Structures are given as structure tokens and as C-alpha cells.
mmCIF file of C-alpha atoms in Angstrom:
data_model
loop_
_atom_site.group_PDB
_atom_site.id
_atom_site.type_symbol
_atom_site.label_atom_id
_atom_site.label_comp_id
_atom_site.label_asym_id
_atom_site.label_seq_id
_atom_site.Cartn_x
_atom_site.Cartn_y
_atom_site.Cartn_z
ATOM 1 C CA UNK A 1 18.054 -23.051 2.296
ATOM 2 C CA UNK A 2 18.812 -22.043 5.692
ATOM 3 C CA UNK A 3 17.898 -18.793 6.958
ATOM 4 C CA UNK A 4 21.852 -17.419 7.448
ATOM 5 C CA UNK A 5 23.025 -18.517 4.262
ATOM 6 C CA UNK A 6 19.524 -17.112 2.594
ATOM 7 C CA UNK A 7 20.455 -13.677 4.473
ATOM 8 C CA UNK A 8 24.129 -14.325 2.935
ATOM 9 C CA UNK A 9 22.762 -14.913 -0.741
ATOM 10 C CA UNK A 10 20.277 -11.915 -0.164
ATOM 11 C CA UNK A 11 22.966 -9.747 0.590
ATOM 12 C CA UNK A 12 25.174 -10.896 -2.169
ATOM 13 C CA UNK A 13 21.931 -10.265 -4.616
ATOM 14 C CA UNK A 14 21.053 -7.106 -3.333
ATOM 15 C CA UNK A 15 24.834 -5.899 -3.434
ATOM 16 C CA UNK A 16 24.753 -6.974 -7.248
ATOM 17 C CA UNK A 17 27.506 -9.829 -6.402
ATOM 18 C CA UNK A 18 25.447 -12.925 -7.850
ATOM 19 C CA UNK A 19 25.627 -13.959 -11.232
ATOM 20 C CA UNK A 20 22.576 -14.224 -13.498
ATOM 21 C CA UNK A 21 22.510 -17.720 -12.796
ATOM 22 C CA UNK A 22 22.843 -17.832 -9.281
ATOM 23 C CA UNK A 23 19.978 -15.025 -9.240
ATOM 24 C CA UNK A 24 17.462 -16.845 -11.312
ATOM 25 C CA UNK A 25 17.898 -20.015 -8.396
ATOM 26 C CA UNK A 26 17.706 -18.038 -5.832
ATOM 27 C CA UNK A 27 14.273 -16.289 -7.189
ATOM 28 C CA UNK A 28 12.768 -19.759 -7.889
ATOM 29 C CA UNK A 29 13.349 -20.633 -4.381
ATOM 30 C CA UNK A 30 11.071 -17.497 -3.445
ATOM 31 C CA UNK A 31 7.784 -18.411 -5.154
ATOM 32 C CA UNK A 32 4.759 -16.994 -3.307
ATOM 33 C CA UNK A 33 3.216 -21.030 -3.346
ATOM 34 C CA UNK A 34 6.211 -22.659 -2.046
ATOM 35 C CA UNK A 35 8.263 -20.294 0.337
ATOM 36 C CA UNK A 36 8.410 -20.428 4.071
ATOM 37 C CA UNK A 37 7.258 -17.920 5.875
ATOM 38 C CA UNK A 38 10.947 -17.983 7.583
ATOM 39 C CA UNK A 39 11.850 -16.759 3.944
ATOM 40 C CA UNK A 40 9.599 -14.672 4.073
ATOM 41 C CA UNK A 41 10.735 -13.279 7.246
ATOM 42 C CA UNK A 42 14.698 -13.179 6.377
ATOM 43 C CA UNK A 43 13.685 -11.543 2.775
ATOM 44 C CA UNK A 44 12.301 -8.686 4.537
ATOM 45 C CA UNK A 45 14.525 -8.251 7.053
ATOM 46 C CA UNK A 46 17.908 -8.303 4.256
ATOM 47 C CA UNK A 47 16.326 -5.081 2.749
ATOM 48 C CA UNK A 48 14.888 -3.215 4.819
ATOM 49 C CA UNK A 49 18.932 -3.218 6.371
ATOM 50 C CA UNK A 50 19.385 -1.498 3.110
ATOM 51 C CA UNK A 51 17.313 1.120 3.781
ATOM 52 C CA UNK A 52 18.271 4.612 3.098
ATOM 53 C CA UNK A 53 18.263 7.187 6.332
ATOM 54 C CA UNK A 54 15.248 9.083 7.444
ATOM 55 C CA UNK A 55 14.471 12.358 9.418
ATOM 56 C CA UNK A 56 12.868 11.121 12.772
ATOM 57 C CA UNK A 57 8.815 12.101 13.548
ATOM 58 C CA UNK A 58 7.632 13.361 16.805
ATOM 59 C CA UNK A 59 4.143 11.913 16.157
ATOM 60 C CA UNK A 60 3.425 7.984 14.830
ATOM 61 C CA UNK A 61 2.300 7.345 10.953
ATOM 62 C CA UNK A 62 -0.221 6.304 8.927
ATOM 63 C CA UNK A 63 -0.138 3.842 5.919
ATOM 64 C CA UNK A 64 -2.189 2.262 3.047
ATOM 65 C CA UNK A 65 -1.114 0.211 0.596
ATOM 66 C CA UNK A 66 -1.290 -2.532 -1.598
ATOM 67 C CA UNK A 67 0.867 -5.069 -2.959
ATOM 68 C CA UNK A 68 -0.750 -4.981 -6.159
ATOM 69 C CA UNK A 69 -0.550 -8.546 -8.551
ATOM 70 C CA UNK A 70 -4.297 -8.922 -9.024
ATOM 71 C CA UNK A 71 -3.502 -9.045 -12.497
ATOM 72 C CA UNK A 72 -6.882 -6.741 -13.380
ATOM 73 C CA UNK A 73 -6.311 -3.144 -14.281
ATOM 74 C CA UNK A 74 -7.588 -1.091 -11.235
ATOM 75 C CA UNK A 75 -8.002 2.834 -10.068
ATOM 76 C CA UNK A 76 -5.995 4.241 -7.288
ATOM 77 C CA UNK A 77 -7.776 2.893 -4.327
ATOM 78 C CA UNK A 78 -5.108 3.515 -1.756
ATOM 79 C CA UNK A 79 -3.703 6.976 -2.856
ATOM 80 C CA UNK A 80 -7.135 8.128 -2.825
ATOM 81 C CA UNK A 81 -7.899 6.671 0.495
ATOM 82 C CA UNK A 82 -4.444 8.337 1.665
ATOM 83 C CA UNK A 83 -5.970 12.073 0.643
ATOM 84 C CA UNK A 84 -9.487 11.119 2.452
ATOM 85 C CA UNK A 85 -7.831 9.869 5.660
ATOM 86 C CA UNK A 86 -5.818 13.124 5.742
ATOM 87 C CA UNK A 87 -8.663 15.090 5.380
ATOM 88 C CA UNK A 88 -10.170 13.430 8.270
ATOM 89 C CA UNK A 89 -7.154 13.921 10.600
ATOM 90 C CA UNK A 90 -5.211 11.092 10.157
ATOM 91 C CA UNK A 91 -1.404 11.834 9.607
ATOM 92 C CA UNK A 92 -0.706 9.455 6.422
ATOM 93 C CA UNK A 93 2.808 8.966 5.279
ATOM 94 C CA UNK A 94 1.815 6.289 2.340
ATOM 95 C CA UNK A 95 4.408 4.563 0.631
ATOM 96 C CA UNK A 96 4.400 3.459 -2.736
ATOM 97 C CA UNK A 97 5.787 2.829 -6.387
ATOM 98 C CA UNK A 98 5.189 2.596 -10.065
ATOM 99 C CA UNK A 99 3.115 0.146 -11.350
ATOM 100 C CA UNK A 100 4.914 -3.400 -11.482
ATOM 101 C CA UNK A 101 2.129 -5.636 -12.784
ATOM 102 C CA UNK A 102 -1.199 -2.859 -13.480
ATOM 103 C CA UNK A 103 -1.060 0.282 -15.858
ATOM 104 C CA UNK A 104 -1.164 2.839 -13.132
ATOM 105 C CA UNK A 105 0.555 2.796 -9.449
ATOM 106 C CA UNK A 106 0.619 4.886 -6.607
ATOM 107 C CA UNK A 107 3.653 7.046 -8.194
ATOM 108 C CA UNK A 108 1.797 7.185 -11.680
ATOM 109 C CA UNK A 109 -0.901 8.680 -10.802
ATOM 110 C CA UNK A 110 1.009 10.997 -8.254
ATOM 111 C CA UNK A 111 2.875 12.152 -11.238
ATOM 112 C CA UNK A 112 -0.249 12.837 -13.184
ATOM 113 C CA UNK A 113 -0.910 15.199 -10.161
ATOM 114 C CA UNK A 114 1.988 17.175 -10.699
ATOM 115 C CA UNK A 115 3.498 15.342 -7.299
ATOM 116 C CA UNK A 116 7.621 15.210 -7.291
ATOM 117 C CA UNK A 117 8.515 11.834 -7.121
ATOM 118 C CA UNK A 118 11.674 12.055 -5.397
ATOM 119 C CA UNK A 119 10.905 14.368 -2.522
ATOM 120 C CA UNK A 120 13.853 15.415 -0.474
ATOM 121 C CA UNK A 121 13.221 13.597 2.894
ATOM 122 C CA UNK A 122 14.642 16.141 5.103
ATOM 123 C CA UNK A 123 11.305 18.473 4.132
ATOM 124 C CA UNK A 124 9.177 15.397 4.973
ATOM 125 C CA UNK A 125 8.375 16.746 8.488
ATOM 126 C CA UNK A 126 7.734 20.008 7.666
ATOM 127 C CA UNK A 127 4.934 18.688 5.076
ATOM 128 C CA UNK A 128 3.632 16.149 7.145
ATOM 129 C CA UNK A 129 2.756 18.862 9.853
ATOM 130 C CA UNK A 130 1.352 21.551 7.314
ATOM 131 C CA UNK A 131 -1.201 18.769 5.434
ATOM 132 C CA UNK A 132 -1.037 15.069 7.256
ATOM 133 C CA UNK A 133 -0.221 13.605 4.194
ATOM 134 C CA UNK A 134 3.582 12.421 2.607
ATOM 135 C CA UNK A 135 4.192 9.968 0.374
ATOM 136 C CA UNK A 136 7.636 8.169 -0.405
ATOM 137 C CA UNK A 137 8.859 6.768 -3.628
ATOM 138 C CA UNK A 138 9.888 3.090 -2.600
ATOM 139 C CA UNK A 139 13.415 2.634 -4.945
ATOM 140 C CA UNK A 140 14.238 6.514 -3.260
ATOM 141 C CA UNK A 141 13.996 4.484 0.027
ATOM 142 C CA UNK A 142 15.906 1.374 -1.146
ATOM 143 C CA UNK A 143 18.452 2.041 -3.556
ATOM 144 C CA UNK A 144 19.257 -1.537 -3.740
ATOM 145 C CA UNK A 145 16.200 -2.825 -5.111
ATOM 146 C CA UNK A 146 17.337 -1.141 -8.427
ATOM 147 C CA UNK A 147 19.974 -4.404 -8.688
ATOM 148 C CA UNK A 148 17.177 -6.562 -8.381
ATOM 149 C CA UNK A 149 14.677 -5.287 -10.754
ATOM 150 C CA UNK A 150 16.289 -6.139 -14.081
ATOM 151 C CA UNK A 151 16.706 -9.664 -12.675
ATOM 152 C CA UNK A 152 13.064 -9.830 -11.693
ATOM 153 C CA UNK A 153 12.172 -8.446 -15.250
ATOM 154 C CA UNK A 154 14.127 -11.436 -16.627
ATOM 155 C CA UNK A 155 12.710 -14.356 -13.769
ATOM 156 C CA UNK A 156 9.393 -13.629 -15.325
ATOM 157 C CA UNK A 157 7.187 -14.888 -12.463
ATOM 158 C CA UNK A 158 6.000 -13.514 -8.956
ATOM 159 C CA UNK A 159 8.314 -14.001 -6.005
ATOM 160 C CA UNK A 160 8.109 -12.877 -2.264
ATOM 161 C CA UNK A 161 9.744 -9.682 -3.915
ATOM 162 C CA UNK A 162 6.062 -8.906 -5.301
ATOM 163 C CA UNK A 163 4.491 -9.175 -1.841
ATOM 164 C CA UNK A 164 6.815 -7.233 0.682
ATOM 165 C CA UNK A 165 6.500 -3.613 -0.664
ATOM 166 C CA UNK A 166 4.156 -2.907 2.264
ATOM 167 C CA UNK A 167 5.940 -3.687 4.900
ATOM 168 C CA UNK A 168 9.476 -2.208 4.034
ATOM 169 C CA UNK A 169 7.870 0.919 5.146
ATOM 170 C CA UNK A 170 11.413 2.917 6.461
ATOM 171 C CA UNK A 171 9.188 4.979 9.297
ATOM 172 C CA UNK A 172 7.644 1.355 10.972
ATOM 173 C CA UNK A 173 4.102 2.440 11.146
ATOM 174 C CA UNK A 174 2.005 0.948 13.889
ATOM 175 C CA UNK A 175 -1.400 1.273 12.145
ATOM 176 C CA UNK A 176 -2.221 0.545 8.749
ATOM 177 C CA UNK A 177 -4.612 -1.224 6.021
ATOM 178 C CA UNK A 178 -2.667 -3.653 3.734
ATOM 179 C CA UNK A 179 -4.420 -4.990 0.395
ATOM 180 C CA UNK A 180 -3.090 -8.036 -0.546
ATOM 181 C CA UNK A 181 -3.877 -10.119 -3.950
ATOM 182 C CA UNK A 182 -2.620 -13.415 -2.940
ATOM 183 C CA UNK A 183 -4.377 -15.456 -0.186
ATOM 184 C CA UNK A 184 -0.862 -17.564 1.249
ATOM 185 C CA UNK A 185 1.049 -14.017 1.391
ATOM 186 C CA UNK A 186 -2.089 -12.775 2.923
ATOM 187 C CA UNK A 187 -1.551 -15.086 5.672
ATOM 188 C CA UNK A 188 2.417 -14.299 5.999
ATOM 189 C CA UNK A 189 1.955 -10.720 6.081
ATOM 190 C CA UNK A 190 -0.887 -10.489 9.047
ATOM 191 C CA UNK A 191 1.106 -13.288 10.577
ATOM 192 C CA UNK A 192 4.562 -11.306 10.107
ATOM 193 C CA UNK A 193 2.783 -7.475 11.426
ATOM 194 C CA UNK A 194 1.409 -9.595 14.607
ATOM 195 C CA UNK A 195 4.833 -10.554 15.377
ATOM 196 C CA UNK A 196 6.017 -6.908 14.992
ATOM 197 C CA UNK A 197 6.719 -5.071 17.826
ATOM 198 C CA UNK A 198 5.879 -1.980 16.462
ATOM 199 C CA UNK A 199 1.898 -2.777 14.997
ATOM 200 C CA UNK A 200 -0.707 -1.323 17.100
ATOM 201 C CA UNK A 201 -3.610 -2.142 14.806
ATOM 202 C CA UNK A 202 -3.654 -3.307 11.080
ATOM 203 C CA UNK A 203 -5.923 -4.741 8.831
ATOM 204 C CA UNK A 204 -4.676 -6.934 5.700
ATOM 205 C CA UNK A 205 -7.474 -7.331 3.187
ATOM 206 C CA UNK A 206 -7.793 -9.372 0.241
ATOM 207 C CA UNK A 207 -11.180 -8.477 -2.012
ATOM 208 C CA UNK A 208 -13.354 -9.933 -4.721
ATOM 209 C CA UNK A 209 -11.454 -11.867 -7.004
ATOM 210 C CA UNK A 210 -8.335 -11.363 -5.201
ATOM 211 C CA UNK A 211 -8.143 -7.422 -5.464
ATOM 212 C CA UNK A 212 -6.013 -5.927 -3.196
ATOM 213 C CA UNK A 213 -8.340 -4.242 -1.658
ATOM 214 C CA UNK A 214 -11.748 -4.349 0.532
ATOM 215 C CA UNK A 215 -13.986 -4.154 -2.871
ATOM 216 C CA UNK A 216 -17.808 -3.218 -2.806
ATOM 217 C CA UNK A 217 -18.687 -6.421 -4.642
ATOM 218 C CA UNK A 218 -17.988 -9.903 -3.743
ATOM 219 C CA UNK A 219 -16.774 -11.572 -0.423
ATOM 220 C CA UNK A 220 -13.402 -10.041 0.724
ATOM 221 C CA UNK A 221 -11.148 -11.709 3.596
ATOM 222 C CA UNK A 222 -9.886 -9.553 6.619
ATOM 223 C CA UNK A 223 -7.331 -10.321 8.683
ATOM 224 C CA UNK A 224 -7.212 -7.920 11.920
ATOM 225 C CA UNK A 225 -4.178 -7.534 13.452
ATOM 226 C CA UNK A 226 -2.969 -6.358 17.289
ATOM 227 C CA UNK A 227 -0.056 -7.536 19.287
ATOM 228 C CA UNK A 228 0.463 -11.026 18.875
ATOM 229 C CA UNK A 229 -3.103 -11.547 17.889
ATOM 230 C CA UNK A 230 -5.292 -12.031 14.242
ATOM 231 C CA UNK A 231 -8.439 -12.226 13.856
ATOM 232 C CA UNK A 232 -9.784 -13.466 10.615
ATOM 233 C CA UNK A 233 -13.668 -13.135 8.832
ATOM 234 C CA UNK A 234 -15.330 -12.124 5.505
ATOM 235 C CA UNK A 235 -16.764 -9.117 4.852
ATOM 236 C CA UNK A 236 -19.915 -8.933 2.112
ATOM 237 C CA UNK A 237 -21.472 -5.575 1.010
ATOM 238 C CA UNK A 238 -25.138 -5.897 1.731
ATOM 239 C CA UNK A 239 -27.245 -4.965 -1.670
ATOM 240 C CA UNK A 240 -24.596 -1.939 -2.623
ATOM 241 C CA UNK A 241 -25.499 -0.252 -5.615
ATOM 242 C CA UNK A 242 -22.519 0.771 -7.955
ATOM 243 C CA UNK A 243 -21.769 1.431 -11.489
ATOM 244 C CA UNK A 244 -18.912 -1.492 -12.538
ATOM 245 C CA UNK A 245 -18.684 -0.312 -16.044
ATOM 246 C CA UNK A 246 -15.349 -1.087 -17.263
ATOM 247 C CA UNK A 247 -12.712 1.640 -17.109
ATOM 248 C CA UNK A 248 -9.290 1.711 -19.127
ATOM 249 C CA UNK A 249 -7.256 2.802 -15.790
ATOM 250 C CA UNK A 250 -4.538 4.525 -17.463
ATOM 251 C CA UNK A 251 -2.587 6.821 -15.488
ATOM 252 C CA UNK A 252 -4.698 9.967 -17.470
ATOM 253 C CA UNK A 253 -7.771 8.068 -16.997
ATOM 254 C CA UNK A 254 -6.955 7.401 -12.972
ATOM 255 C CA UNK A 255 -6.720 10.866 -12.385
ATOM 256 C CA UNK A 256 -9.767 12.005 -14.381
ATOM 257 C CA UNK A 257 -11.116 9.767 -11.865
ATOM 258 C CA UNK A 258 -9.592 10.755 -9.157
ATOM 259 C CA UNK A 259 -10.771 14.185 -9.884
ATOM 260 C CA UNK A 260 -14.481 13.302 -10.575
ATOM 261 C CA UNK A 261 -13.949 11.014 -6.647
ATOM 262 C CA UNK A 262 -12.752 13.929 -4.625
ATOM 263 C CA UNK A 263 -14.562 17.145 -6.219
ATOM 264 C CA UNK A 264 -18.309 14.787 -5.206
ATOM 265 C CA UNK A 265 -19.168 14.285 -8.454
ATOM 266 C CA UNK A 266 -18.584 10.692 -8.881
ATOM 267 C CA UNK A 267 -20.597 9.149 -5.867
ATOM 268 C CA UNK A 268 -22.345 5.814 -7.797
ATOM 269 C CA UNK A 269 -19.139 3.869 -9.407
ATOM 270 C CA UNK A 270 -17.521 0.900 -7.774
ATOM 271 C CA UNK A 271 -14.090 2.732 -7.571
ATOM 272 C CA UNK A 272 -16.144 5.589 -5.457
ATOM 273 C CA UNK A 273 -17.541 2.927 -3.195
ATOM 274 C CA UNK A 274 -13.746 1.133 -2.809
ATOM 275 C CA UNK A 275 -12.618 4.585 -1.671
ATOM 276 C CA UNK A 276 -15.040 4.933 0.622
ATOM 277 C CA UNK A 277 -15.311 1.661 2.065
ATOM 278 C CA UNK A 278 -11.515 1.237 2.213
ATOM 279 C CA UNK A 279 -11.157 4.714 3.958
ATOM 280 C CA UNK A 280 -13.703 3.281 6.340
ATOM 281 C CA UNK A 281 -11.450 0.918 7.384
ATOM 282 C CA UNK A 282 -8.433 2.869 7.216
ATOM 283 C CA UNK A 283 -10.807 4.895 10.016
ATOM 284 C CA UNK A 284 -11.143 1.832 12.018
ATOM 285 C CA UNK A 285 -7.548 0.637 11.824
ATOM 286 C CA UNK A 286 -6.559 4.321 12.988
ATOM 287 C CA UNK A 287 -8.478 4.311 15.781
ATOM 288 C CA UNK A 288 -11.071 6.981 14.700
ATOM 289 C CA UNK A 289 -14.328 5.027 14.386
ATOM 290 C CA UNK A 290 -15.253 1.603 15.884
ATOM 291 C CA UNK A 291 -16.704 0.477 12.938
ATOM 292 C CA UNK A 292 -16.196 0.139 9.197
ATOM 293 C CA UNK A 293 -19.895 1.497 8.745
ATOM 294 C CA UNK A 294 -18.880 4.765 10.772
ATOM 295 C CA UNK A 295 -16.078 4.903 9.418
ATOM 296 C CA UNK A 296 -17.632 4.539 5.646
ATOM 297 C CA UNK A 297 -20.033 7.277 6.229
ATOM 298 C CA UNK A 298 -17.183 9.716 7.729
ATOM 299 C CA UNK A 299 -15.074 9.195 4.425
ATOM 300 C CA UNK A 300 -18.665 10.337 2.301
ATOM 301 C CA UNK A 301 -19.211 13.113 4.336
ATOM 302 C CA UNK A 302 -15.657 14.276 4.039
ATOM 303 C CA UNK A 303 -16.120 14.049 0.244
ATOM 304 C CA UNK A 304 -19.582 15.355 -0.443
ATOM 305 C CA UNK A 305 -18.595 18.867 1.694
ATOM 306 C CA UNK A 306 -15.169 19.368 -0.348
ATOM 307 C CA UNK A 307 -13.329 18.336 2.724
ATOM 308 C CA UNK A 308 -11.029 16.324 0.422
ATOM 309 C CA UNK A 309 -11.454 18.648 -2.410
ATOM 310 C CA UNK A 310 -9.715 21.130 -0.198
ATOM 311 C CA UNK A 311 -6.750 18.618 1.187
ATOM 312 C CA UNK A 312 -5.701 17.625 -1.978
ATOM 313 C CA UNK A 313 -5.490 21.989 -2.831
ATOM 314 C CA UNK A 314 -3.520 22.283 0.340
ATOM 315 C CA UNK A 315 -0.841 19.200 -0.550
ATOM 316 C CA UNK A 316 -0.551 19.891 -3.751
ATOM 317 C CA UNK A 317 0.244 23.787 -2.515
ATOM 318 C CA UNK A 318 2.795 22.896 0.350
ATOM 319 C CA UNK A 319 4.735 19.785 -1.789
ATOM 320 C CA UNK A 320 6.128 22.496 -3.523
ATOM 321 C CA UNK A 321 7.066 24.882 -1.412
#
């Protein structure tokens, strides 16, 4: 399919005009193994023009994210990360949804915080400045991706539609770490943020067993990303020892978690070390430490002296306001 009548079909789809037929064709020709990355490209660009308005920032953003699809159950990596990053300085607007494919995303554990899910975006600023942390709910952003879901529900299989989330991000941040579960999307999405204009410095990571995330087990691949350059290697933790014991990762059991990560008194499981080593290089990609070690050590300290303890008291006090 060329690319203008794939931007014409796009439209139609996300507009509602295509018929369940004509949807479930035009998904199959999206398939994370098969697609172009000129697909790729033309999918992103036909919604993110369907993105809804947003107050302007005087200072540039943060973001970390997944794209989820590992299939595995999983903790919170990134939202965590997003609350250690702020506590280290680093103004994080992290955007996020529901769980698609896990038992608990970004916005279900956010909700288990007592977080609004829908926060009006004409406050955004103000919060941003009083904490360094905002997060925005992804179908508030893009209404339009509501006409797609259902259809999606019914395709059954992943499509480029599983992959984007990341980089619809309405406020275009220049630095960022991206987990990605899928190795050929991997590719697309380092290749499609060195293209960008915008990127300063990014880092798209795919872990152990194709988490979505830099995980403190296993071989995970980095891509590092500047202007119109990537750089790619693997990254293996060097005799790290971590409790793996299963966990049920519901929402209620994410945010016992959570709690246990960012009051200190979880420092030994594996989703500990994944927060730490992925704020690490969330400290890299933002410029505040040269390298992942640093940056690894910075994210413990914050957490052992309450540092993060005491951000998460200060959102959670100012998101209401």
C-alpha cells in the first residue's frame, strides 16, 4: 500500500469511516513482522495529527515508557523510574495507559495511588513546576484511538498500533528511555527518534527475554540515539544479586510494591534492581550522569534517604490541588 493512500485509509479508520471488513485488512497489513518501516512512519504520523491541544512549556520534558507486549506479567518499572528521576531533578512528563496486554499499566497503578486519570491539561504547568513530575492518560490525548480499540480487540493479534504508544508523546520530548518488547520495532523506533528533529538523546532498550525494559538479569539490547546517529550494544549485569521470586503483579500487588521500592525497604528484589538500573539510564539519557553505573547509584541513594519517599508525598499533595 502506498504511503498516501495508507495515510487516506488511516484517516478513514481513525475517523470511524471503514467498515469492519475494511478494518480487519487494513490491520493485517500492519503486523509488527511484515510492515515497513514507511508504515511505520505514516501510522504515526496519521495520529499524532489527531492529537488533542496542549498548554505550551517554557522548559523541555522528560519521558519513560514502554510499549509493553512482553507477554509476562511485570511491576511498574517506568512509573517508578518516573517518581525517582523527579526526585533527582529531572522534569518528567511520562505518558502512559492502561494495561493492553499485562494486568497492571502505567494508569492502573496510578489509580491505585489515588492519581486522577484525566487531569485537566491546562493545570499541567502549574504541577510540573511545583513537583517535576506529570503524567498524561494516552486516549485523553487521542480521542481517536477510542474508534480503533474495539477493532483491535476483535483483530486479535499485535499490529504497529501495539508499538507506537511511546512516541505519540503530544509535548515531543527530546530525551527519553523507551522499553521495547519486540526486537524489529526496536529497530523502527531508534531508527524513527534518530530521524526526529526534536531527539536530543534517547535510549530504546529491549531486556531479558524481551522485557521492555533494561532488566537486572539476562543480556538486554540498547540502542542509543542522537541526531541522525544509533549506536547499538548489549548490556549484561555483572554477578547482581536479586530476589526473582515470582510476584502476581496485580494492580494492588504493584503498588504494595511500589510502596515497599520507594519507602527503602525493598532493596534485594529484581523489580528494585529494574528501578534502579532503568533510572540509571533514564540519568544518562537526561544528561545527568555519564554513565549508567553513576547514574544507578544516584537512583539508590535517592531511595535509601527518602528522597523519593518524599516526591511521591509532594505529587500526590499538589495533583490535587
Amino acid at each position: 500500500m502506498m504511503d498516501e493512500t495508507l495515510a487516506n485509509h488511516l484517516a478513514a479508520l481513525l475517523a470511524g469511516r471503514l467498515s469492519e471488513a475494511e478494518t480487519d485488512a487494513l490491520l493485517a497489513s500492519l503486523t509488527p513482522d511484515t510492515a515497513t518501516f514507511e508504515q511505520f512512519t505514516t501510522l504515526i504520523a496519521a495520529v499524532r495529527a489527531t492529537a488533542c491541544p496542549l498548554p505550551e512549556l517554557a522548559e523541555p520534558v522528560f519521558d519513560c515508557c514502554g510499549t509493553g507486549g512482553s507477554g509476562r506479567p511485570h511491576f511498574n518499572v517506568s512509573t517508578t523510574v518516573a517518581f525517582v528521576l523527579a526526585a533527582g531533578g529531572v522534569r518528567v512528563v511520562k505518558f502512559g495507559n492502561r494495561a493492553a496486554t499485562s494486568t497492571s499499566g502505567s494508569f492502573d497503578l496510578l489509580e491505585q495511588l489515588g492519581v486522577p486519570v484525566e487531569y485537566p491539561p491546562e493545570r499541567l504547568p502549574r504541577l510540573l513546576d511545583a513537583t517535576n513530575l506529570a503524567f498524561l492518560y494516552a486516549p485523553q490525548c487521542y480521542p481517536a484511538l477510542k474508534a480503533v480499540a474495539a477493532a483491535r480487540r476483535r483483530f486479535g493479534r499485535p499490529t504497529l498500533f501495539n508499538y507506537i504508544g511511546p512516541l505519540l508523546h503530544p509535548l515531543h520530548p527530546g530525551r527519553r528511555v523507551m522499553g521495547v518488547s519486540h526486537p524489529r520495532m526496536q529497530a523502527f523506533i531508534a531508527q524513527w527518534l534518530a530521524t526526529d528533529p526534536r531527539t536530543h538523546r534517547a535510549v530504546v532498550v529491549r531486556g531479558h527475554e524481551n522485557r521492555d525494559e533494561l532488566t537486572p538479569v539476562g543480556t538486554s539490547v540498547l540502542y542509543e540515539v542522537t541526531p541522525r546517529r544509533i549506536d547499538k550494544r548489549s548490556w549484561t549485569p555483572l554477578d547482581l544479586p536479586c530476589d526473582v521470586e515470582a510476584q502476581p503483579y496485580t494492580p494492588e500487588a504493584n503498588l504494595r510494591q511500589f510502596q515497599d521500592i520507594v519507602t527503602g525497604r525493598d532493596t534485594v528484589s529484581a523489580d528494585y534492581h529494574s528501578v534502579r538500573l532503568n533510572a540509571g539510564l533514564g540519568f544518562v539519557a537526561a544528561g545527568r550522569t555519564e554513565t549508567l553505573a553513576d547514574g544507578a547509584a544516584c537512583a539508590a541513594e535517592l531511595l535509601a534517604s527518602g528522597e523519593v519517599q518524599r516526591q511521591v508525598e509532594t505529587f500526590l499533595a499538589h495533583v490535587h490541588r
